[in-house]
Short mmCIF file of C-alpha atoms and ligand atoms in Angstrom, two decimals:
data_model
loop_
_atom_site.label_atom_id
_atom_site.label_comp_id
_atom_site.label_asym_id
_atom_site.label_seq_id
_atom_site.Cartn_x
_atom_site.Cartn_y
_atom_site.Cartn_z
CA UNK A 1 0.00 0.00 0.00
CA UNK A 2 1.19 3.51 -0.85
CA UNK A 3 0.06 6.79 0.67
CA UNK A 4 -0.69 10.17 -0.84
CA UNK A 5 -1.38 13.65 0.44
CA UNK A 6 -4.92 15.01 0.53
CA UNK A 7 -3.53 17.91 -1.53
CA UNK A 8 -2.26 15.34 -3.97
CA UNK A 9 1.00 16.61 -5.35
CA UNK A 10 1.40 13.35 -7.25
CA UNK A 11 3.91 11.93 -4.80
CA UNK A 12 3.29 8.48 -3.31
CA UNK A 13 5.11 7.50 -0.13
CA UNK A 14 5.57 4.35 1.93
CA UNK A 15 3.85 3.65 5.24
CA UNK A 16 7.17 4.28 7.00
CA UNK A 17 7.54 7.72 5.44
CA UNK A 18 3.95 8.68 6.19
CA UNK A 19 4.38 7.67 9.86
CA UNK A 20 7.75 9.38 10.30
CA UNK A 21 6.82 12.60 8.50
CA UNK A 22 3.43 13.07 10.15
CA UNK A 23 2.37 15.82 7.75
CA UNK A 24 3.02 15.81 3.98
CA UNK A 25 5.50 18.35 2.54
CA UNK A 26 2.66 20.05 0.62
CA UNK A 27 0.86 20.68 3.92
CA UNK A 28 -1.75 17.99 3.30
CA UNK A 29 -2.53 14.89 5.33
CA UNK A 30 -1.56 11.37 4.34
CA UNK A 31 -4.31 8.99 3.25
CA UNK A 32 -4.12 5.46 1.83
CA UNK A 33 -4.24 5.14 -1.94
CA UNK A 34 -7.31 2.94 -1.54
CA UNK A 35 -9.37 1.55 1.31
CA UNK A 36 -9.15 -2.24 1.00
CA UNK A 37 -12.53 -3.98 0.93
CA UNK A 38 -12.98 -6.47 3.76
CA UNK A 39 -15.57 -9.21 4.16
CA UNK A 40 -17.02 -9.17 7.69
CA UNK A 41 -17.77 -12.89 7.39
CA UNK A 42 -14.05 -13.55 7.42
CA UNK A 43 -13.71 -11.95 10.85
CA UNK A 44 -16.12 -14.38 12.52
CA UNK A 45 -14.32 -16.11 15.38
CA UNK A 46 -11.80 -13.29 15.89
CA UNK A 47 -13.05 -12.17 19.27
CA UNK A 48 -10.05 -10.17 20.49
CA UNK A 49 -9.54 -6.66 19.05
CA UNK A 50 -5.84 -7.46 18.63
CA UNK A 51 -6.69 -10.23 16.16
CA UNK A 52 -9.28 -8.08 14.39
CA UNK A 53 -6.63 -5.37 14.12
CA UNK A 54 -3.95 -7.60 12.59
CA UNK A 55 -6.38 -8.73 9.92
CA UNK A 56 -8.00 -5.35 9.26
CA UNK A 57 -4.72 -3.42 9.02
CA UNK A 58 -2.71 -6.05 7.18
CA UNK A 59 -3.34 -4.56 3.70
CA UNK A 60 -2.06 -1.18 4.94
CA UNK A 61 1.18 -2.75 6.21
CA UNK A 62 1.72 -5.10 3.30
CA UNK A 63 5.14 -4.57 1.75
CA UNK A 64 6.38 -2.35 4.59
CA UNK A 65 9.19 -3.20 7.00
CA UNK A 66 6.56 -3.43 9.76
CA UNK A 67 4.41 -6.08 8.07
CA UNK A 68 5.73 -9.04 10.05
CA UNK A 69 5.56 -7.15 13.35
CA UNK A 70 1.92 -6.02 12.93
CA UNK A 71 0.39 -8.72 15.20
CA UNK A 72 2.91 -7.85 17.93
CA UNK A 73 2.28 -4.11 17.47
CA UNK A 74 -1.46 -4.73 17.88
CA UNK A 75 -0.81 -6.71 21.08
CA UNK A 76 1.34 -3.90 22.52
CA UNK A 77 -1.01 -1.09 21.55
CA UNK A 78 -4.28 -2.73 22.57
CA UNK A 79 -3.16 -4.00 25.94
CA UNK A 80 -6.23 -2.74 27.80
CA UNK A 81 -9.94 -3.63 27.45
CA UNK A 82 -12.18 -1.87 24.89
CA UNK A 83 -15.54 -3.21 26.04
CA UNK A 84 -18.86 -2.79 24.29
CA UNK A 85 -21.23 -2.54 27.20
CA UNK A 86 -25.04 -2.66 26.85
CA UNK A 87 -26.98 0.53 27.58
CA UNK A 88 -30.43 -0.89 26.92
CA UNK A 89 -32.09 -3.24 24.43
CA UNK A 90 -31.38 -0.88 21.54
CA UNK A 91 -28.07 0.73 22.40
CA UNK A 92 -24.59 0.07 23.75
CA UNK A 93 -21.58 2.07 24.87
CA UNK A 94 -18.11 1.53 23.41
CA UNK A 95 -15.80 2.31 26.33
CA UNK A 96 -12.49 3.58 25.02
CA UNK A 97 -11.22 4.93 28.34
CA UNK A 98 -9.53 1.98 30.06
CA UNK A 99 -6.00 2.87 28.96
CA UNK A 100 -3.27 4.60 31.00
CA UNK A 101 -4.55 8.15 30.50
CA UNK A 102 -8.23 7.18 30.51
CA UNK A 103 -9.13 8.42 27.00
CA UNK A 104 -9.32 6.92 23.51
CA UNK A 105 -6.12 8.68 22.42
CA UNK A 106 -4.16 5.98 24.29
CA UNK A 107 -4.93 3.55 21.46
CA UNK A 108 -3.47 5.63 18.63
CA UNK A 109 -0.56 6.93 20.69
CA UNK A 110 0.48 3.43 21.80
CA UNK A 111 0.21 2.05 18.30
CA UNK A 112 2.31 4.87 16.84
CA UNK A 113 4.88 4.44 19.62
CA UNK A 114 5.20 0.74 18.85
CA UNK A 115 5.66 1.51 15.15
CA UNK A 116 8.12 4.40 15.50
CA UNK A 117 10.33 2.62 18.02
CA UNK A 118 10.69 -0.21 15.48
CA UNK A 119 11.29 2.15 12.56
CA UNK A 120 14.07 4.01 14.33
CA UNK A 121 17.08 1.77 14.03
CA UNK A 122 19.95 4.26 14.38
CA UNK A 123 21.91 3.50 17.52
CA UNK A 124 23.98 6.69 17.32
CA UNK A 125 21.21 9.17 18.05
CA UNK A 126 17.74 9.19 19.55
CA UNK A 127 14.44 9.58 17.77
CA UNK A 128 12.98 12.69 19.39
CA UNK A 129 9.21 12.99 19.35
CA UNK A 130 8.05 16.57 19.85
CA UNK A 131 4.46 17.08 20.89
CA UNK A 132 2.65 20.34 21.63
CA UNK A 133 -0.45 19.72 23.68
CA UNK A 134 -3.39 21.57 25.14
CA UNK A 135 -3.86 18.72 27.60
CA UNK A 136 -4.93 15.25 26.52
CA UNK A 137 -2.74 14.37 23.55
CA UNK A 138 0.54 14.98 25.37
CA UNK A 139 -0.36 12.67 28.23
CA UNK A 140 -1.33 9.83 25.91
CA UNK A 141 1.85 10.27 23.85
CA UNK A 142 4.07 10.48 26.95
CA UNK A 143 2.50 7.36 28.44
CA UNK A 144 2.83 5.49 25.16
CA UNK A 145 6.51 6.27 24.56
CA UNK A 146 7.67 6.09 28.17
CA UNK A 147 10.40 3.48 28.49
CA UNK A 148 10.69 2.79 24.75
CA UNK A 149 14.40 2.35 23.95
CA UNK A 150 16.07 4.81 21.57
CA UNK A 151 13.15 7.25 21.72
CA UNK A 152 12.91 10.53 23.61
CA UNK A 153 9.69 12.54 24.08
CA UNK A 154 9.51 16.32 24.40
CA UNK A 155 6.15 17.55 25.66
CA UNK A 156 5.34 21.26 25.34
CA UNK A 157 2.28 22.56 27.17
CA UNK A 158 0.96 26.04 28.02
CA UNK A 159 1.57 27.14 31.62
CA UNK A 160 -1.62 27.56 33.62
CA UNK A 161 -3.90 26.30 30.87
CA UNK A 162 -4.22 22.60 31.60
CA UNK A 163 -6.17 21.01 34.46
CA UNK A 164 -4.27 19.73 37.53
CA UNK A 165 -4.90 16.09 36.60
CA UNK A 166 -3.86 16.70 33.00
CA UNK A 167 -0.67 18.36 34.23
CA UNK A 168 0.16 15.29 36.31
CA UNK A 169 -0.31 13.10 33.25
CA UNK A 170 2.16 15.29 31.38
CA UNK A 171 4.84 15.62 34.04
CA UNK A 172 4.94 12.38 36.02
CA UNK A 173 7.09 10.31 33.65
CA UNK A 174 10.77 11.16 33.86
CA UNK A 175 13.25 8.90 32.09
CA UNK A 176 12.92 9.38 28.33
CA UNK A 177 10.01 11.84 28.67
CA UNK A 178 10.76 15.52 29.28
CA UNK A 179 7.91 17.92 30.04
CA UNK A 180 8.31 21.63 29.32
CA UNK A 181 5.88 24.16 30.76
CA UNK A 182 5.90 26.96 28.22
CA UNK A 183 5.22 30.58 29.18
CA UNK A 184 2.62 31.12 26.44
CA UNK A 185 -0.63 29.72 25.09
CA UNK A 186 -1.23 26.54 23.08
CA UNK A 187 -0.56 28.32 19.78
CA UNK A 188 2.83 29.42 21.12
CA UNK A 189 3.55 25.77 22.01
CA UNK A 190 2.60 24.68 18.49
CA UNK A 191 4.81 27.36 16.93
CA UNK A 192 7.69 26.28 19.15
CA UNK A 193 7.21 22.62 18.18
CA UNK A 194 7.19 23.54 14.49
CA UNK A 195 10.33 25.66 14.85
CA UNK A 196 12.11 22.86 16.72
CA UNK A 197 11.16 20.27 14.10
CA UNK A 198 12.73 22.46 11.40
CA UNK A 199 15.83 23.50 13.40
CA UNK A 200 19.11 22.47 11.70
CA UNK A 201 21.05 22.53 14.99
CA UNK A 202 18.66 20.04 16.59
CA UNK A 203 18.51 17.95 13.42
CA UNK A 204 22.25 17.51 13.53
CA UNK A 205 21.99 15.56 16.78
CA UNK A 206 18.61 13.93 16.60
CA UNK A 207 16.04 12.45 14.29
CA UNK A 208 12.99 14.60 14.89
CA UNK A 209 9.34 13.73 14.44
CA UNK A 210 5.98 14.81 15.77
CA UNK A 211 3.19 12.67 17.14
CA UNK A 212 0.20 14.92 16.76
CA UNK A 213 -3.25 13.61 16.08
CA UNK A 214 -3.02 14.03 12.30
CA UNK A 215 -0.34 11.33 12.06
CA UNK A 216 -1.67 8.42 10.02
CA UNK A 217 -0.08 6.05 12.55
CA UNK A 218 -2.55 7.22 15.18
CA UNK A 219 -5.55 7.15 12.89
CA UNK A 220 -5.27 3.67 11.37
CA UNK A 221 -5.42 1.80 14.72
CA UNK A 222 -8.58 3.67 15.67
CA UNK A 223 -10.41 1.76 12.93
CA UNK A 224 -9.78 -1.41 14.96
CA UNK A 225 -12.14 -0.74 17.85
CA UNK A 226 -14.93 0.31 15.50
CA UNK A 227 -14.51 -2.87 13.47
CA UNK A 228 -14.37 -5.06 16.58
CA UNK A 229 -17.40 -3.38 18.20
CA UNK A 230 -19.47 -3.42 15.00
CA UNK A 231 -18.68 -7.11 14.44
CA UNK A 232 -19.59 -7.96 18.01
CA UNK A 233 -22.88 -6.05 17.80
CA UNK A 234 -23.78 -7.50 14.41
CA UNK A 235 -22.95 -11.08 15.39
CA UNK A 236 -24.77 -10.96 18.73
CA UNK A 237 -27.83 -8.87 17.79
CA UNK A 238 -28.02 -9.54 14.05
CA UNK A 239 -28.46 -5.81 13.37
CA UNK A 240 -26.22 -3.11 11.92
CA UNK A 241 -25.27 -0.51 14.52
CA UNK A 242 -24.85 3.22 13.96
CA UNK A 243 -22.08 4.99 15.87
CA UNK A 244 -22.43 8.34 17.64
CA UNK A 245 -18.94 9.84 17.90
CA UNK A 246 -17.97 12.83 20.10
CA UNK A 247 -15.97 14.92 17.66
CA UNK A 248 -13.39 17.70 17.77
CA UNK A 249 -10.66 17.40 15.18
CA UNK A 250 -12.70 14.63 13.44
CA UNK A 251 -9.96 12.00 13.68
CA UNK A 252 -11.97 9.50 15.68
CA UNK A 253 -15.02 9.93 13.46
CA UNK A 254 -12.88 9.57 10.33
CA UNK A 255 -11.51 6.24 11.60
CA UNK A 256 -15.12 5.07 11.97
CA UNK A 257 -15.90 6.21 8.41
CA UNK A 258 -12.87 4.30 7.14
CA UNK A 259 -14.01 1.14 8.97
CA UNK A 260 -17.44 1.50 7.37
CA UNK A 261 -16.02 2.14 3.91
CA UNK A 262 -13.87 -0.99 4.24
CA UNK A 263 -17.07 -3.01 4.63
CA UNK A 264 -17.42 -3.41 8.37
CA UNK A 265 -21.05 -3.88 9.52
CA UNK A 266 -21.82 -0.24 10.29
CA UNK A 267 -25.13 1.38 9.34
CA UNK A 268 -24.21 5.04 9.70
CA UNK A 269 -22.08 7.50 11.63
CA UNK A 270 -23.37 10.55 13.48
CA UNK A 271 -21.03 13.25 14.78
CA UNK A 272 -21.66 14.93 18.13
CA UNK A 273 -19.83 18.24 18.57
CA UNK A 274 -19.73 20.74 21.40
CA UNK A 275 -20.67 24.40 20.86
CA UNK A 276 -17.97 24.84 18.23
CA UNK A 277 -20.12 25.30 15.12
CA UNK A 278 -17.81 24.64 12.15
CA UNK A 279 -19.02 21.12 11.26
CA UNK A 280 -22.74 21.59 11.90
CA UNK A 281 -22.76 24.94 10.08
CA UNK A 282 -21.02 23.33 7.12
CA UNK A 283 -23.62 20.56 6.95
CA UNK A 284 -26.41 23.15 7.17
CA UNK A 285 -25.10 25.75 4.71
CA UNK A 286 -22.62 23.85 2.54
CA UNK A 287 -19.95 26.44 3.30
CA UNK A 288 -16.73 25.34 4.95
CA UNK A 289 -15.84 28.25 7.22
CA UNK A 290 -13.51 27.45 10.13
CA UNK A 291 -14.22 29.79 13.02
CA UNK A 292 -12.31 30.85 16.14
CA UNK A 293 -12.30 28.17 18.85
CA UNK A 294 -15.02 28.39 21.51
CA UNK A 295 -14.16 27.15 25.03
CA UNK A 296 -16.57 24.53 26.37
CA UNK A 297 -16.84 21.88 29.09
CA UNK A 298 -15.74 19.24 26.54
CA UNK A 299 -12.29 20.81 26.25
CA UNK A 300 -10.68 18.11 24.11
CA UNK A 301 -13.26 18.90 21.43
CA UNK A 302 -12.64 22.67 21.44
CA UNK A 303 -11.62 22.92 17.80
CA UNK A 304 -12.64 25.70 15.43
CA UNK A 305 -10.80 24.34 12.40
CA UNK A 306 -11.10 20.53 12.48
CA UNK A 307 -8.10 19.44 10.44
CA UNK A 308 -9.16 15.86 9.70
CA UNK A 309 -12.16 17.15 7.74
CA UNK A 310 -9.64 17.47 4.93
CA UNK A 311 -9.42 13.66 4.95
CA UNK A 312 -13.23 13.38 5.14
CA UNK A 313 -13.58 15.60 2.06
CA UNK A 314 -10.96 13.50 0.30
CA UNK A 315 -12.82 10.30 1.20
CA UNK A 316 -16.16 11.55 -0.16
CA UNK A 317 -14.74 13.34 -3.20
CA UNK A 318 -15.36 16.88 -1.97
CA UNK A 319 -17.68 19.04 0.11
CA UNK A 320 -20.93 17.97 -1.55
CA UNK A 321 -20.20 14.27 -1.08
CA UNK A 322 -19.35 14.76 2.59
CA UNK A 323 -22.53 16.74 3.12
CA UNK A 324 -24.64 13.94 1.70
CA UNK A 325 -23.06 11.31 3.89
CA UNK A 326 -22.74 13.00 7.29
CA UNK A 327 -25.06 14.00 10.08
CA UNK A 328 -24.01 16.01 13.11
CA UNK A 329 -25.50 17.42 16.30
CA UNK A 330 -24.15 20.46 18.10
CA UNK A 331 -24.42 20.24 21.88
CA UNK A 332 -23.93 23.31 24.09
CA UNK A 333 -22.61 23.35 27.66
CA UNK A 334 -26.06 23.61 29.22
CA UNK A 335 -27.10 20.41 27.44
CA UNK A 336 -23.81 18.71 28.40
CA UNK A 337 -24.56 19.53 32.05
CA UNK A 338 -28.12 18.23 31.71
CA UNK A 339 -26.94 14.91 30.25
CA UNK A 340 -24.32 14.45 32.99
CA UNK A 341 -26.97 15.16 35.66
CA UNK A 342 -29.40 12.69 34.07
CA UNK A 343 -26.81 9.95 33.55
CA UNK A 344 -26.84 8.08 36.87
CA UNK A 345 -30.62 7.82 37.18
CA UNK A 346 -31.60 7.32 33.55
CA UNK A 347 -28.74 5.10 32.43
CA UNK A 348 -26.85 4.09 35.60
CA UNK A 349 -23.88 5.82 33.93
CA UNK A 350 -21.58 8.68 34.78
CA UNK A 351 -20.84 10.51 31.52
CA UNK A 352 -17.75 12.64 31.06
CA UNK A 353 -18.39 16.00 29.31
CA UNK A 354 -17.29 14.61 25.91
CA UNK A 355 -19.36 11.44 26.02
CA UNK A 356 -22.28 13.56 27.24
CA UNK A 357 -22.46 15.08 23.73
CA UNK A 358 -23.08 11.59 22.33
CA UNK A 359 -25.76 11.00 24.98
CA UNK A 360 -27.46 14.24 23.88
CA UNK A 361 -27.35 13.28 20.20
CA UNK A 362 -28.72 9.83 21.07
CA UNK A 363 -31.68 11.41 22.85
CA UNK A 364 -32.44 13.58 19.81
CA UNK A 365 -32.00 10.74 17.32
CA UNK A 366 -34.26 8.22 19.02
CA UNK A 367 -34.61 4.83 17.38
CA UNK A 368 -32.55 1.72 17.94
CA UNK A 369 -29.17 0.14 17.36
CA UNK A 370 -26.92 2.98 18.39
CA UNK A 371 -23.44 2.63 19.82
CA UNK A 372 -22.43 5.66 21.89
CA UNK A 373 -18.67 6.16 21.81
CA UNK A 374 -17.34 6.96 25.30
CA UNK A 375 -14.10 8.84 24.67
CA UNK A 376 -12.96 9.58 28.23
CA UNK A 377 -13.42 8.38 31.79
CA UNK A 378 -15.43 10.83 33.96
CA UNK A 379 -12.70 10.76 36.64
CA UNK A 380 -10.54 12.82 34.28
CA UNK A 381 -13.03 15.66 34.47
CA UNK A 382 -14.11 15.31 38.08
CA UNK A 383 -14.19 19.09 38.53
CA UNK A 384 -17.11 19.32 36.10
CA UNK A 385 -18.82 16.01 36.76
CA UNK A 386 -18.84 15.62 40.56
CA UNK A 387 -20.77 18.81 41.43
CA UNK A 388 -23.42 17.93 38.83
CA UNK A 389 -24.10 14.40 40.07
CA UNK A 390 -23.42 15.04 43.77
CA UNK A 391 -21.07 12.09 44.18
CA UNK A 392 -17.38 11.43 43.79
CA UNK A 393 -16.20 9.54 40.73
CA UNK A 394 -13.91 6.61 41.58
CA UNK A 395 -10.51 6.96 39.86
CA UNK A 396 -9.69 3.92 37.69
CA UNK A 397 -6.49 2.06 38.72
CA UNK A 398 -4.48 2.88 35.56
CA UNK A 399 -5.11 6.60 36.02
CA UNK A 400 -4.50 6.43 39.78
CA UNK A 401 -1.08 4.87 39.14
CA UNK A 402 -0.06 7.88 37.04
CA UNK A 403 -1.40 10.41 39.52
CA UNK A 404 0.76 8.88 42.27
CA UNK A 405 4.06 9.32 40.45
CA UNK A 406 6.23 12.35 41.37
CA UNK A 407 6.22 15.24 38.88
CA UNK A 408 9.19 16.71 37.07
CA UNK A 409 8.87 19.69 34.75
CA UNK A 410 11.09 22.41 33.28
CA UNK A 411 9.86 25.98 32.71
CA UNK A 412 10.88 27.68 29.48
CA UNK A 413 9.83 30.79 27.55
CA UNK A 414 8.22 30.22 24.13
CA UNK A 415 11.55 30.60 22.32
CA UNK A 416 13.47 28.14 20.18
CA UNK A 417 16.89 29.00 21.64
CA UNK A 418 15.61 28.16 25.14
CA UNK A 419 14.30 24.76 24.03
CA UNK A 420 17.42 24.08 21.98
CA UNK A 421 19.65 24.90 24.97
CA UNK A 422 17.64 22.60 27.24
CA UNK A 423 17.80 19.70 24.77
CA UNK A 424 21.40 19.99 23.65
CA UNK A 425 23.16 19.90 27.02
C1 PLP B 1 -9.48 14.18 21.44
C2 PLP B 1 -10.79 13.89 22.11
C3 PLP B 1 -12.02 13.97 21.42
C4 PLP B 1 -12.11 14.44 19.99
O1 PLP B 1 -11.56 13.51 19.10
P1 PLP B 1 -11.20 13.95 17.59
O2 PLP B 1 -10.52 12.79 17.02
O3 PLP B 1 -10.30 15.15 17.73
O4 PLP B 1 -12.48 14.30 16.93
C5 PLP B 1 -13.17 13.61 22.08
N1 PLP B 1 -13.15 13.23 23.38
C6 PLP B 1 -11.99 13.15 24.08
C7 PLP B 1 -12.04 12.74 25.50
C8 PLP B 1 -10.77 13.47 23.48
O5 PLP B 1 -9.63 13.40 24.20
#
């Protein structure tokens, strides 16, 4: 399989190049040349997501240096449960929050870490992964790469703009993970990461790469849990499920669209966004007009310019095609609060603010055979959730283990020479 940029400059690259580069030189995002058709009947009997993953992703890895290692990579990346748990007779919840940082991003980050640590074979210098984060991504990437030999992680996050629990997930690693608290906002962190990735002085001593959420190596593995959950639902209930996906940058929803396009038993996909209006306005008006980011309770979905929509447009052959195929619901903070409050009594569930958007869309949709995608554990957002439900949310063991580790962090200004000096000592 070869990969091309969404802004197709004619160039085709290998899987290895797409993973290591992250973003294409023309500024586009890497997509597979074709989505291989899969027959769901051939997955019968593969009950573990790891096995589903090896089969589903094999065509993407065929001919690459990682082909033989794919089953092992799937075992390493999916080393926590991804249960499909019943909500009622006509709905279920896909719980993606049992990993080390209690959100779905653990899956993609762990998979990419397993791939990159195998691709980097130079013993003379480290592979340095630079990640700018507004909170969640950095923690998942740090957890995924921690302890991987030959790899070093540089996390850049904005001082005073992440929650206390998020900060602990960014700073409690040590070893091959270095956390930098940057005196600036998230945009300043992103600019600093970009400058570092392009810096000749750093490049002389290190192989540099990024691990942000547009990397194909994070996206491909996300198709696995959709395939596994859809197969399980279809085989046990003999019906095609629709997925309701809490959406920010549209990566997770895109993975679900890819799984459906490959032939997995999925009826339809509905996007649930927070108050950020870009996607719902586009579907209403047909005009793609990214807008400034609005802050909401579902912080990891606070995106005004969802970058993976570029891949969605590519998949459906343009704006009109995407508009025909997608449905989305916009959920404001008041409605998020209402869903969280209702959760324990109506569903015996504690929703986190992101999953609450899916619960709201589900209520509006009505009907049967919906799978609500639970993207984070409520204990990550206890400050929002606990006052609304009047009870404390138990912290899951994997998250508790991280919160107990001592923190180490370095403060730097948002300047390349400061970061360079800290790295090249
Ligand atoms: C990142 C994130 C999202 C949004 O996912 P996208 O792939 O950016 O659409 C939703 N919920 C949680 C908890 C997240 O961390």
